[in-house]
Amino acid sequence: MDGTFAPMETMEGWKQGEVVRATTDCRTIGYTTAMFVVMNKAKWEQLTPEIQKVFTDVSSEWIAVHGKAWDDADASARTYVEGLGNKFIELSADETKKWEKAVEPVMKGYEEEVKAKNIEGAKAITILKELIAKNAQ
């Protein structure tokens, strides 16, 4: 395998660590996986405000729970591959900027695609970048 772009947890859970010999830490361009639960908007709008609130409140509670589970899985996988002798590559500030620049066309494409659907893509990207900056340490 020459390379993969996946969450760290796949190194252990999917056993990629057995064939991957080096890992580049690129958290500054974002996580590789987005997981979410969706519902048909028309069906959502048929629910009473009280039921919508139950969904929203319960879902909000689980954001931190799921985030911690993924963080724990990533930490476990890092320990696992370190035990296998996996080399970790930390990007320099200059190289990080190159990686960030390389993903800009993807971000711009997303923004344009969802704008055509009357969705605020620029706002979503701004929030995404803020979250990346907050959590990339």
mmCIF file of C-alpha atoms in Angstrom:
data_model
loop_
_atom_site.group_PDB
_atom_site.id
_atom_site.type_symbol
_atom_site.label_atom_id
_atom_site.label_comp_id
_atom_site.label_asym_id
_atom_site.label_seq_id
_atom_site.Cartn_x
_atom_site.Cartn_y
_atom_site.Cartn_z
ATOM 1 C CA MET A 1 0.000 0.000 0.000
ATOM 2 C CA ASP A 2 1.420 3.362 -1.020
ATOM 3 C CA GLY A 3 -0.945 5.471 1.014
ATOM 4 C CA THR A 4 -4.351 6.046 2.494
ATOM 5 C CA PHE A 5 -6.262 9.042 3.820
ATOM 6 C CA ALA A 6 -8.224 7.755 6.769
ATOM 7 C CA PRO A 7 -8.777 8.255 10.477
ATOM 8 C CA MET A 8 -6.030 6.953 12.744
ATOM 9 C CA GLU A 9 -8.384 4.343 14.194
ATOM 10 C CA THR A 10 -8.329 2.422 10.906
ATOM 11 C CA MET A 11 -4.695 1.572 11.581
ATOM 12 C CA GLU A 12 -5.864 -0.708 14.375
ATOM 13 C CA GLY A 13 -9.516 -1.446 13.635
ATOM 14 C CA TRP A 14 -8.971 -2.251 9.968
ATOM 15 C CA LYS A 15 -5.431 -3.527 10.579
ATOM 16 C CA GLN A 16 -3.944 -0.995 8.143
ATOM 17 C CA GLY A 17 -1.120 -0.549 10.638
ATOM 18 C CA GLU A 18 0.128 -3.985 9.641
ATOM 19 C CA VAL A 19 0.934 -2.736 6.135
ATOM 20 C CA VAL A 20 1.394 1.023 6.579
ATOM 21 C CA ARG A 21 4.876 1.963 7.739
ATOM 22 C CA ALA A 22 4.578 5.761 8.074
ATOM 23 C CA THR A 23 1.825 8.136 9.126
ATOM 24 C CA THR A 24 1.655 11.833 8.305
ATOM 25 C CA ASP A 25 -0.211 13.856 10.893
ATOM 26 C CA CYS A 26 -2.393 16.210 8.863
ATOM 27 C CA ARG A 27 -5.075 17.226 11.350
ATOM 28 C CA THR A 28 -4.755 20.843 10.229
ATOM 29 C CA ILE A 29 -6.641 20.083 7.016
ATOM 30 C CA GLY A 30 -9.464 18.347 8.832
ATOM 31 C CA TYR A 31 -10.666 14.930 9.782
ATOM 32 C CA THR A 32 -11.216 12.420 7.029
ATOM 33 C CA THR A 33 -14.628 11.226 8.082
ATOM 34 C CA ALA A 34 -17.893 13.029 8.667
ATOM 35 C CA MET A 35 -20.647 11.111 10.394
ATOM 36 C CA PHE A 36 -24.118 12.367 10.970
ATOM 37 C CA VAL A 37 -27.715 11.294 11.248
ATOM 38 C CA VAL A 38 -30.161 12.835 8.841
ATOM 39 C CA MET A 39 -33.897 12.864 8.441
ATOM 40 C CA ASN A 40 -36.100 13.729 5.517
ATOM 41 C CA LYS A 41 -36.822 17.454 5.920
ATOM 42 C CA ALA A 42 -40.511 17.106 5.046
ATOM 43 C CA LYS A 43 -40.920 14.392 7.706
ATOM 44 C CA TRP A 44 -38.992 16.518 10.220
ATOM 45 C CA GLU A 45 -41.339 19.434 9.583
ATOM 46 C CA GLN A 46 -44.327 17.163 10.266
ATOM 47 C CA LEU A 47 -43.093 16.551 13.819
ATOM 48 C CA THR A 48 -44.380 18.785 16.574
ATOM 49 C CA PRO A 49 -41.926 21.340 17.978
ATOM 50 C CA GLU A 50 -41.889 19.340 21.224
ATOM 51 C CA ILE A 51 -40.789 16.142 19.456
ATOM 52 C CA GLN A 52 -38.218 18.064 17.390
ATOM 53 C CA LYS A 53 -36.804 19.415 20.662
ATOM 54 C CA VAL A 54 -36.469 15.881 22.063
ATOM 55 C CA PHE A 55 -34.503 14.810 18.977
ATOM 56 C CA THR A 56 -32.315 17.918 19.108
ATOM 57 C CA ASP A 57 -31.643 17.696 22.841
ATOM 58 C CA VAL A 58 -30.808 13.988 22.840
ATOM 59 C CA SER A 59 -28.679 14.319 19.703
ATOM 60 C CA SER A 60 -26.758 17.219 21.241
ATOM 61 C CA GLU A 61 -25.877 15.095 24.279
ATOM 62 C CA TRP A 62 -24.265 12.473 22.057
ATOM 63 C CA ILE A 63 -21.921 14.812 20.162
ATOM 64 C CA ALA A 64 -19.360 14.772 22.973
ATOM 65 C CA VAL A 65 -19.868 11.051 23.648
ATOM 66 C CA HIS A 66 -19.167 10.093 20.040
ATOM 67 C CA GLY A 67 -16.320 12.586 19.756
ATOM 68 C CA LYS A 68 -14.631 11.072 22.810
ATOM 69 C CA ALA A 69 -15.140 7.548 21.453
ATOM 70 C CA TRP A 70 -13.379 8.483 18.193
ATOM 71 C CA ASP A 71 -10.606 10.319 20.050
ATOM 72 C CA ASP A 72 -10.079 7.256 22.252
ATOM 73 C CA ALA A 73 -10.045 4.939 19.226
ATOM 74 C CA ASP A 74 -7.487 7.178 17.494
ATOM 75 C CA ALA A 75 -5.281 7.240 20.613
ATOM 76 C CA SER A 76 -5.458 3.465 20.932
ATOM 77 C CA ALA A 77 -4.564 3.060 17.256
ATOM 78 C CA ARG A 78 -1.582 5.384 17.578
ATOM 79 C CA THR A 79 -0.268 3.327 20.497
ATOM 80 C CA TYR A 80 -0.903 0.162 18.474
ATOM 81 C CA VAL A 81 1.049 1.307 15.404
ATOM 82 C CA GLU A 82 3.838 2.800 17.495
ATOM 83 C CA GLY A 83 4.234 -0.717 18.886
ATOM 84 C CA LEU A 84 4.557 -1.977 15.312
ATOM 85 C CA GLY A 85 7.307 0.561 14.617
ATOM 86 C CA ASN A 86 5.198 2.935 12.523
ATOM 87 C CA LYS A 87 7.029 6.205 11.811
ATOM 88 C CA PHE A 88 5.108 9.429 12.477
ATOM 89 C CA ILE A 89 5.783 12.416 10.262
ATOM 90 C CA GLU A 90 4.994 15.830 11.710
ATOM 91 C CA LEU A 91 4.573 18.478 9.031
ATOM 92 C CA SER A 92 6.637 21.646 9.238
ATOM 93 C CA ALA A 93 4.784 24.967 9.272
ATOM 94 C CA ASP A 94 5.674 25.508 5.590
ATOM 95 C CA GLU A 95 4.513 22.034 4.590
ATOM 96 C CA THR A 96 1.307 22.454 6.593
ATOM 97 C CA LYS A 97 0.532 25.621 4.615
ATOM 98 C CA LYS A 98 1.053 23.673 1.367
ATOM 99 C CA TRP A 99 -1.386 20.979 2.501
ATOM 100 C CA GLU A 100 -3.937 23.593 3.554
ATOM 101 C CA LYS A 101 -3.590 25.312 0.174
ATOM 102 C CA ALA A 102 -3.983 21.977 -1.619
ATOM 103 C CA VAL A 103 -7.430 21.402 -0.095
ATOM 104 C CA GLU A 104 -8.725 24.907 -0.866
ATOM 105 C CA PRO A 105 -10.128 23.895 -4.296
ATOM 106 C CA VAL A 106 -12.135 21.146 -2.589
ATOM 107 C CA MET A 107 -13.511 23.645 -0.081
ATOM 108 C CA LYS A 108 -14.321 26.135 -2.836
ATOM 109 C CA GLY A 109 -16.009 23.426 -4.905
ATOM 110 C CA TYR A 110 -18.156 22.454 -1.928
ATOM 111 C CA GLU A 111 -19.074 26.070 -1.298
ATOM 112 C CA GLU A 112 -20.185 26.560 -4.910
ATOM 113 C CA GLU A 113 -22.035 23.251 -5.049
ATOM 114 C CA VAL A 114 -24.135 23.906 -1.971
ATOM 115 C CA LYS A 115 -24.659 27.576 -2.798
ATOM 116 C CA ALA A 116 -26.474 26.360 -5.909
ATOM 117 C CA LYS A 117 -28.780 24.471 -3.523
ATOM 118 C CA ASN A 118 -29.394 27.616 -1.461
ATOM 119 C CA ILE A 119 -27.213 26.395 1.429
ATOM 120 C CA GLU A 120 -24.678 28.621 3.181
ATOM 121 C CA GLY A 121 -21.500 26.768 2.226
ATOM 122 C CA ALA A 122 -19.186 29.656 3.109
ATOM 123 C CA LYS A 123 -20.600 29.734 6.636
ATOM 124 C CA ALA A 124 -20.125 25.966 6.987
ATOM 125 C CA ILE A 125 -16.516 26.229 5.801
ATOM 126 C CA THR A 126 -15.814 29.059 8.243
ATOM 127 C CA ILE A 127 -17.172 26.953 11.108
ATOM 128 C CA LEU A 128 -15.192 23.938 9.872
ATOM 129 C CA LYS A 129 -11.943 25.912 9.795
ATOM 130 C CA GLU A 130 -12.610 27.268 13.295
ATOM 131 C CA LEU A 131 -13.187 23.744 14.604
ATOM 132 C CA ILE A 132 -10.059 22.441 12.862
ATOM 133 C CA ALA A 133 -7.979 25.213 14.420
ATOM 134 C CA LYS A 134 -9.475 24.517 17.835
ATOM 135 C CA ASN A 135 -8.972 20.741 17.693
ATOM 136 C CA ALA A 136 -5.796 20.334 15.633
ATOM 137 C CA GLN A 137 -3.439 20.521 18.607
#
